[in-house]
Short mmCIF file of C-alpha atoms in Angstrom, two decimals:
data_model
loop_
_atom_site.label_atom_id
_atom_site.label_comp_id
_atom_site.label_asym_id
_atom_site.label_seq_id
_atom_site.Cartn_x
_atom_site.Cartn_y
_atom_site.Cartn_z
CA MET A 1 -17.58 4.80 -22.02
CA ARG A 2 -15.27 7.36 -23.67
CA VAL A 3 -11.80 6.26 -24.82
CA LEU A 4 -8.82 8.61 -24.54
CA SER A 5 -6.87 9.69 -27.63
CA ARG A 6 -3.17 8.88 -28.05
CA ASN A 7 -2.19 12.42 -26.95
CA SER A 8 -4.39 12.09 -23.89
CA TYR A 9 -2.66 8.81 -22.98
CA VAL A 10 0.72 10.55 -23.16
CA LYS A 11 -0.53 13.41 -20.96
CA VAL A 12 -1.96 11.02 -18.37
CA PHE A 13 1.19 8.92 -18.05
CA TYR A 14 3.33 12.06 -17.89
CA ILE A 15 1.19 13.47 -15.07
CA LEU A 16 1.28 10.17 -13.16
CA ALA A 17 5.06 9.88 -13.60
CA VAL A 18 5.70 13.43 -12.35
CA PHE A 19 3.35 13.00 -9.42
CA THR A 20 4.88 9.65 -8.43
CA PHE A 21 8.36 11.19 -8.53
CA PHE A 22 7.17 14.08 -6.34
CA CYS A 23 5.59 11.70 -3.84
CA ALA A 24 8.69 9.52 -3.65
CA ASN A 25 10.85 12.55 -2.88
CA GLY A 26 8.54 14.43 -0.57
CA PHE A 27 8.58 14.51 3.22
CA ALA A 28 6.61 12.40 5.68
CA ALA A 29 3.14 11.61 6.95
CA VAL A 30 -0.27 9.75 7.08
CA ASP A 31 -2.40 7.38 9.10
CA GLN A 32 -2.82 3.63 8.71
CA ASP A 33 -6.37 3.00 7.58
CA ILE A 34 -7.96 -0.28 8.53
CA THR A 35 -7.95 -1.26 4.86
CA ASP A 36 -4.15 -1.19 4.91
CA ALA A 37 -4.09 -3.91 7.54
CA ILE A 38 -7.22 -5.67 6.28
CA PRO A 39 -7.71 -4.89 2.55
CA SER A 40 -10.86 -7.02 2.30
CA ALA A 41 -12.60 -4.55 4.65
CA GLN A 42 -13.42 -2.39 1.62
CA PRO A 43 -16.17 -3.32 -0.88
CA ALA A 44 -15.47 -5.05 -4.16
CA PRO A 45 -15.19 -2.36 -6.88
CA GLN A 46 -17.94 -3.65 -9.17
CA LYS A 47 -17.90 -2.00 -12.58
CA GLU A 48 -21.17 -0.12 -12.07
CA LEU A 49 -20.05 1.17 -8.68
CA LYS A 50 -16.62 2.10 -9.98
CA GLU A 51 -18.08 4.18 -12.79
CA ALA A 52 -20.40 5.93 -10.35
CA GLU A 53 -17.42 6.66 -8.12
CA TYR A 54 -15.04 8.04 -10.73
CA LEU A 55 -17.37 9.84 -13.13
CA PRO A 56 -19.56 12.86 -12.29
CA GLU A 57 -23.27 12.15 -12.49
CA PRO A 58 -26.38 14.36 -12.17
CA SER A 59 -28.37 14.31 -8.95
CA ALA A 60 -31.12 11.75 -8.55
CA GLU A 61 -34.72 12.96 -8.75
CA LYS A 62 -35.89 11.25 -5.56
CA LEU A 63 -34.75 9.58 -2.36
CA GLU A 64 -32.46 6.64 -3.11
CA VAL A 65 -31.35 3.94 -0.68
CA SER A 66 -28.39 1.70 -1.42
CA GLY A 67 -25.81 -0.41 0.34
CA TYR A 68 -23.80 -3.59 0.45
CA ALA A 69 -22.89 -6.40 2.81
CA ASP A 70 -20.19 -9.03 2.66
CA LEU A 71 -19.21 -12.08 4.70
CA GLN A 72 -15.72 -13.51 4.48
CA GLN A 73 -13.63 -16.32 5.89
CA GLY A 74 -9.91 -15.68 6.24
CA TYR A 75 -6.55 -16.81 7.59
CA ASP A 76 -3.95 -14.58 9.25
CA ASN A 77 -0.44 -16.00 9.77
CA ASN A 78 0.65 -13.26 12.24
CA VAL A 79 -2.30 -12.04 14.27
CA GLU A 80 -0.27 -9.95 16.75
CA LEU A 81 2.25 -8.68 14.15
CA ASP A 82 5.24 -9.74 16.26
CA SER A 83 8.00 -12.36 16.41
CA GLN A 84 5.71 -14.99 17.98
CA ARG A 85 3.83 -15.30 14.67
CA LEU A 86 0.58 -16.60 16.13
CA ASP A 87 -1.75 -17.68 13.31
CA ASP A 88 -5.52 -17.98 13.31
CA GLY A 89 -8.62 -18.08 11.16
CA PHE A 90 -11.22 -15.33 11.26
CA LEU A 91 -14.74 -14.43 10.20
CA GLN A 92 -15.34 -10.94 8.84
CA PHE A 93 -18.46 -8.89 8.10
CA THR A 94 -18.56 -5.51 6.35
CA GLY A 95 -21.64 -3.46 5.48
CA ASN A 96 -22.93 -0.06 4.44
CA LEU A 97 -26.37 1.52 4.24
CA GLU A 98 -26.87 4.96 2.66
CA ALA A 99 -29.79 7.22 1.77
CA SER A 100 -29.34 10.05 -0.73
CA TYR A 101 -31.79 12.90 -1.35
CA PRO A 102 -31.47 15.72 -3.93
CA VAL A 103 -31.52 19.11 -2.22
CA THR A 104 -31.18 20.98 -5.51
CA GLY A 105 -30.26 20.01 -9.05
CA GLN A 106 -26.61 20.39 -8.07
CA ALA A 107 -26.56 19.15 -4.48
CA ASP A 108 -27.36 15.87 -2.70
CA PHE A 109 -27.64 15.28 1.03
CA GLU A 110 -26.58 11.81 2.13
CA VAL A 111 -26.74 9.95 5.43
CA GLY A 112 -25.50 6.47 6.10
CA THR A 113 -23.49 4.15 8.28
CA ASP A 114 -20.58 1.77 7.84
CA LEU A 115 -20.27 -1.41 9.87
CA PHE A 116 -17.25 -3.68 10.29
CA SER A 117 -16.81 -6.77 12.46
CA LEU A 118 -13.80 -9.10 12.74
CA VAL A 119 -13.78 -12.23 14.91
CA TYR A 120 -10.71 -14.44 15.37
CA TYR A 121 -11.47 -18.02 16.35
CA THR A 122 -8.70 -18.51 18.93
CA HIS A 123 -6.56 -15.40 19.49
CA ASN A 124 -9.53 -13.08 19.92
CA ARG A 125 -7.79 -10.22 21.71
CA ASN A 126 -7.82 -8.43 18.35
CA ASN A 127 -11.53 -8.87 17.63
CA ILE A 128 -13.02 -5.65 16.26
CA PHE A 129 -16.43 -4.00 16.06
CA ASP A 130 -16.68 -0.69 14.23
CA LEU A 131 -19.82 1.42 13.72
CA ALA A 132 -19.48 4.71 11.83
CA PRO A 133 -22.63 6.75 10.99
CA TYR A 134 -22.08 9.81 8.78
CA ALA A 135 -23.80 12.70 7.00
CA GLN A 136 -22.50 14.50 3.93
CA LEU A 137 -23.36 17.15 1.38
CA VAL A 138 -22.29 16.55 -2.23
CA TYR A 139 -22.26 19.68 -4.39
CA ARG A 140 -21.50 19.77 -8.12
CA VAL A 141 -19.86 23.15 -8.53
CA THR A 142 -19.56 22.48 -12.27
CA PRO A 143 -20.13 19.26 -14.25
CA ASP A 144 -16.41 18.50 -13.77
CA LEU A 145 -15.92 19.73 -10.19
CA ILE A 146 -17.45 17.87 -7.24
CA TRP A 147 -17.24 19.11 -3.63
CA ARG A 148 -18.03 16.72 -0.77
CA ASN A 149 -18.24 17.66 2.93
CA THR A 150 -18.66 14.90 5.53
CA ILE A 151 -19.03 14.52 9.29
CA THR A 152 -18.56 11.04 10.74
CA PHE A 153 -18.89 9.62 14.24
CA ASP A 154 -16.81 6.49 14.73
CA HIS A 155 -17.19 3.95 17.54
CA PHE A 156 -14.25 1.55 17.21
CA GLU A 157 -14.41 -1.21 19.80
CA TYR A 158 -12.05 -4.00 20.84
CA PRO A 159 -14.48 -6.15 22.90
CA ASN A 160 -11.65 -8.09 24.56
CA GLU A 161 -9.25 -5.17 25.01
CA LYS A 162 -11.21 -2.21 26.30
CA GLU A 163 -8.17 0.05 26.68
CA SER A 164 -7.85 0.19 22.88
CA THR A 165 -11.53 1.10 22.31
CA TYR A 166 -12.10 4.67 21.13
CA ASN A 167 -14.70 7.10 19.80
CA GLY A 168 -13.93 9.66 17.15
CA ILE A 169 -15.32 12.58 15.17
CA TYR A 170 -14.12 13.12 11.58
CA LEU A 171 -14.61 16.37 9.67
CA THR A 172 -13.71 15.97 6.00
CA THR A 173 -13.79 18.19 2.93
CA ASN A 174 -13.02 16.74 -0.48
CA LEU A 175 -12.73 18.37 -3.93
CA ARG A 176 -12.57 16.23 -7.09
CA HIS A 177 -11.80 17.76 -10.49
CA PHE A 178 -12.04 16.03 -13.88
CA PHE A 179 -9.45 17.92 -15.93
CA LEU A 180 -9.84 15.38 -18.77
CA PRO A 181 -13.04 13.43 -19.52
CA ASP A 182 -11.79 10.25 -17.78
CA VAL A 183 -8.99 11.65 -15.64
CA TYR A 184 -9.37 13.34 -12.27
CA GLN A 185 -7.37 14.89 -9.49
CA GLU A 186 -8.60 15.10 -5.93
CA ALA A 187 -7.63 17.10 -2.85
CA ARG A 188 -8.84 16.09 0.62
CA PHE A 189 -8.44 17.53 4.11
CA GLU A 190 -9.53 15.76 7.30
CA TYR A 191 -9.54 16.65 10.98
CA LEU A 192 -9.99 13.90 13.55
CA LYS A 193 -10.71 14.11 17.27
CA ARG A 194 -10.42 10.75 19.03
CA TRP A 195 -10.85 9.84 22.72
CA TYR A 196 -10.25 6.63 24.67
CA PRO A 197 -12.74 6.27 27.56
CA ASP A 198 -10.86 3.32 29.13
CA ARG A 199 -7.25 4.44 28.68
CA LYS A 200 -5.43 6.93 30.89
CA THR A 201 -2.42 8.95 29.83
CA PHE A 202 1.11 8.63 31.19
CA ASN A 203 2.90 11.70 32.51
CA SER A 204 6.45 12.62 31.48
CA ALA A 205 7.89 10.44 34.28
CA GLY A 206 6.04 7.36 33.01
CA PHE A 207 3.36 7.19 35.73
CA VAL A 208 -0.34 6.72 34.97
CA SER A 209 -2.42 9.88 35.34
CA ASP A 210 -6.16 10.29 35.90
CA VAL A 211 -6.68 11.93 32.47
CA ASP A 212 -8.27 10.04 29.54
CA ARG A 213 -6.12 9.79 26.42
CA THR A 214 -7.20 11.94 23.46
CA ASP A 215 -5.73 12.40 19.97
CA ASP A 216 -5.96 15.26 17.49
CA ARG A 217 -5.06 14.41 13.91
CA ILE A 218 -4.94 16.28 10.63
CA ARG A 219 -4.66 14.51 7.29
CA MET A 220 -4.03 15.93 3.82
CA GLN A 221 -4.41 13.81 0.71
CA TYR A 222 -3.92 14.22 -3.01
CA ASN A 223 -5.10 11.60 -5.52
CA ILE A 224 -4.91 11.32 -9.27
CA GLY A 225 -6.54 8.65 -11.39
CA ALA A 226 -7.48 7.71 -14.93
CA TYR A 227 -10.02 5.29 -16.38
CA PHE A 228 -9.19 3.50 -19.63
CA ASN A 229 -11.21 1.02 -21.66
CA LYS A 230 -10.19 -2.03 -19.60
CA PHE A 231 -8.50 -0.70 -16.48
CA PHE A 232 -8.23 2.08 -13.92
CA ILE A 233 -4.93 3.36 -12.53
CA GLY A 234 -4.39 5.78 -9.69
CA VAL A 235 -1.93 7.17 -7.18
CA SER A 236 -2.79 8.27 -3.64
CA ASN A 237 -0.50 10.50 -1.59
CA GLN A 238 -1.26 11.29 2.07
CA ILE A 239 0.36 13.27 4.85
CA SER A 240 -0.88 13.30 8.45
CA HIS A 241 0.15 14.41 11.90
CA ASN A 242 -1.07 12.91 15.18
CA ASP A 243 -0.89 14.88 18.44
CA SER A 244 -1.79 13.03 21.65
CA ASN A 245 -2.07 14.29 25.23
CA ASP A 246 0.07 11.36 26.46
CA ASP A 247 3.33 12.95 27.69
CA PHE A 248 5.56 9.91 28.22
CA GLN A 249 8.07 10.04 25.34
CA GLN A 250 5.18 11.70 23.46
CA TYR A 251 4.56 8.09 22.49
CA TYR A 252 1.63 8.66 20.10
CA ASP A 253 2.90 11.83 18.42
CA TYR A 254 4.12 11.32 14.87
CA TRP A 255 4.25 12.44 11.27
CA LEU A 256 3.27 9.82 8.73
CA TYR A 257 3.58 9.68 4.96
CA ARG A 258 1.73 7.21 2.73
CA LEU A 259 2.11 6.56 -1.00
CA SER A 260 -0.12 4.04 -2.77
CA PRO A 261 -0.28 3.31 -6.52
CA SER A 262 -3.13 1.00 -7.55
CA MET A 263 -4.65 -0.63 -10.62
CA LEU A 264 -8.03 -2.18 -11.37
CA TYR A 265 -8.04 -4.38 -14.50
CA PHE A 266 -11.09 -5.97 -16.15
CA ILE A 267 -10.06 -9.38 -17.52
CA THR A 268 -13.62 -9.90 -18.74
CA ASP A 269 -16.88 -8.07 -18.12
CA HIS A 270 -17.39 -10.17 -14.97
CA LEU A 271 -13.84 -10.99 -13.84
CA TYR A 272 -11.48 -8.27 -12.61
CA LEU A 273 -8.26 -7.82 -10.66
CA ASP A 274 -7.45 -5.14 -8.06
CA VAL A 275 -3.76 -4.64 -7.16
CA SER A 276 -2.29 -2.06 -4.78
CA LEU A 277 1.07 -1.21 -3.25
CA VAL A 278 1.39 0.85 -0.07
CA TYR A 279 4.48 2.48 1.39
CA ARG A 280 4.31 4.20 4.78
CA TYR A 281 7.02 6.11 6.63
CA THR A 282 6.34 6.94 10.29
CA ARG A 283 8.50 9.48 12.07
CA TYR A 284 7.75 9.45 15.81
CA LYS A 285 8.38 12.69 17.61
CA ASP A 286 10.05 11.29 20.72
CA ARG A 287 9.28 7.54 20.95
CA ARG A 288 12.56 5.79 21.77
CA SER A 289 13.95 2.55 20.40
CA THR A 290 13.95 -0.29 22.94
CA GLU A 291 17.47 -1.18 21.76
CA ASP A 292 18.86 2.35 22.03
CA THR A 293 16.99 4.91 24.14
CA GLY A 294 19.00 7.70 22.52
CA ARG A 295 17.42 6.92 19.16
CA ARG A 296 13.93 8.02 18.11
CA GLN A 297 11.84 5.36 16.40
CA ARG A 298 11.41 5.41 12.62
CA ASP A 299 9.31 2.84 10.71
CA ASN A 300 9.14 1.91 7.03
CA THR A 301 6.10 -0.23 6.22
CA TYR A 302 5.55 -2.02 2.90
CA ILE A 303 2.20 -3.57 1.97
CA PHE A 304 1.11 -5.45 -1.14
CA TYR A 305 -2.38 -6.72 -1.76
CA SER A 306 -4.24 -8.23 -4.65
CA SER A 307 -7.91 -9.13 -5.01
CA LEU A 308 -9.66 -11.14 -7.71
CA TYR A 309 -13.42 -10.61 -8.13
CA TYR A 310 -16.09 -12.36 -10.15
CA ASP A 311 -19.60 -10.93 -10.60
CA ILE A 312 -21.96 -13.89 -10.26
CA THR A 313 -24.95 -11.62 -10.85
CA LYS A 314 -25.44 -7.85 -10.99
CA ASN A 315 -25.84 -7.79 -7.20
CA LEU A 316 -23.63 -10.68 -6.06
CA THR A 317 -19.83 -10.85 -6.28
CA LEU A 318 -17.32 -13.51 -5.24
CA GLY A 319 -13.94 -12.19 -4.09
CA VAL A 320 -10.56 -13.55 -2.95
CA THR A 321 -7.89 -11.30 -1.40
CA TYR A 322 -4.24 -11.83 -0.49
CA SER A 323 -2.09 -9.28 1.35
CA TYR A 324 1.49 -9.19 2.61
CA SER A 325 2.86 -6.55 4.99
CA GLU A 326 6.34 -5.96 6.36
CA ASN A 327 7.58 -3.35 8.81
CA ALA A 328 11.27 -2.37 8.91
CA SER A 329 12.02 -0.31 12.01
CA ASN A 330 15.13 0.99 13.75
CA ASP A 331 13.55 -0.62 16.84
CA PRO A 332 14.05 -4.40 16.34
CA PHE A 333 11.05 -5.06 18.57
CA GLN A 334 8.85 -3.43 15.90
CA ASP A 335 10.12 -5.53 12.97
CA TYR A 336 7.47 -7.89 11.63
CA SER A 337 5.92 -9.43 8.54
CA GLY A 338 2.61 -11.16 7.96
CA SER A 339 0.18 -12.41 5.33
CA ILE A 340 -3.60 -12.55 5.19
CA VAL A 341 -5.75 -14.50 2.75
CA SER A 342 -9.54 -14.27 2.69
CA GLY A 343 -12.49 -15.03 0.48
CA GLY A 344 -16.21 -14.44 0.55
CA LEU A 345 -19.36 -13.01 -1.00
CA TYR A 346 -20.37 -9.37 -1.53
CA TYR A 347 -24.04 -8.43 -1.96
CA TYR A 348 -25.16 -5.03 -3.30
CA PHE A 349 -28.63 -3.51 -3.17
#
C-alpha cells in the first residue's frame, strides 16, 4: 500500500478541515439510514474489503460471486425511542449476495440483493424484514474516476405493524474521483419513490382519505476520504428533501441535513476500530409542535457509535458495536435518548 508524503498529509488535512467547516455552516437536509439507528446493520470493514472499496481496481476477467452474512445478539435500552424507555434484547441477521460480470475492460455489470432482519424478543412491534435486490453498472472512466449507476427495489416490512410497511424504488448515480493516490472525493445523487400499501393519507382537515401514502425523495451527497498506513478517515455530507402526498400539516415533508466524520483504525493486522459521529438537522415544512401548535417542529439528532472487530480467519470476523443516540427537539414529545450494544459473527465468501 502506498504511503503519502508529508506534503500530501498537509493537503489532505487542509481539505478535510475546509470541507468540515463548510458542512458545519451549510444549510439543511438528509435521510436517516437504517445504519444510523442500527450501526451493526452494515458489514464489518475487513481490510481486504476496505481496500477494494476505496481503491480503483481493474475489472475481473470472469463472473465473480461474493457476499457476506452475519448473526448478532443485541440489547436496546429504548426500543420505542420515547420517555417510556422500554428495553429489550434482539436477534439480528444481515446478508448480501452479489454477482459481477465484466462487460468490457472498463465496465462491470453487477446484480445482487441485500437482506436485513431484526427480531425483538418481547416488544416486537418494531421487528423488521428488509429485502433489497439491485442492479448496477460500474464504469471506470479513467483509472482514477469511477462512475456507478444503480437501480434498487426495496421491500421494507414491519410484520407486526403493517401500516409502516413500504416498497420503494431507488435510482442512484455515483461518481468517485481519486485526486491523490490514496485520497478520493465522491458525489452522489439519489431519487427515491416510496409507497405504503397499508397506509392512507390524511387530508388537510385531518380526516383519513382513500388514497395510499406515497413519498418522493431526492438526496445529494458529497464524501471525501483518505487512507493512511494504519487508518482511514472520511467525512460524509448529505442533503435530502422528502415530499409526501399526506396533506395534514404536511407531516412527512421535510429538509434534512446530515454530517458524519468517521475513522477506521487498524490496531493490529487483525484487530481494528471503527468510530463515527453523526449529526442530523431536520426541518419539517409544516409539522407542528405538540406543545405549541404555532411552532413548526425542528429536530437536532446526535449519534455516536463505535465498533471493534477481530478477524478470526480471512473469512470470519468477530464484532462488537455500541451506539448512543439523542434527539433534541422543540417538541418535547420528540425528545429521547437511547443506547444499543450488540455483538456477533460476520462471514464473508
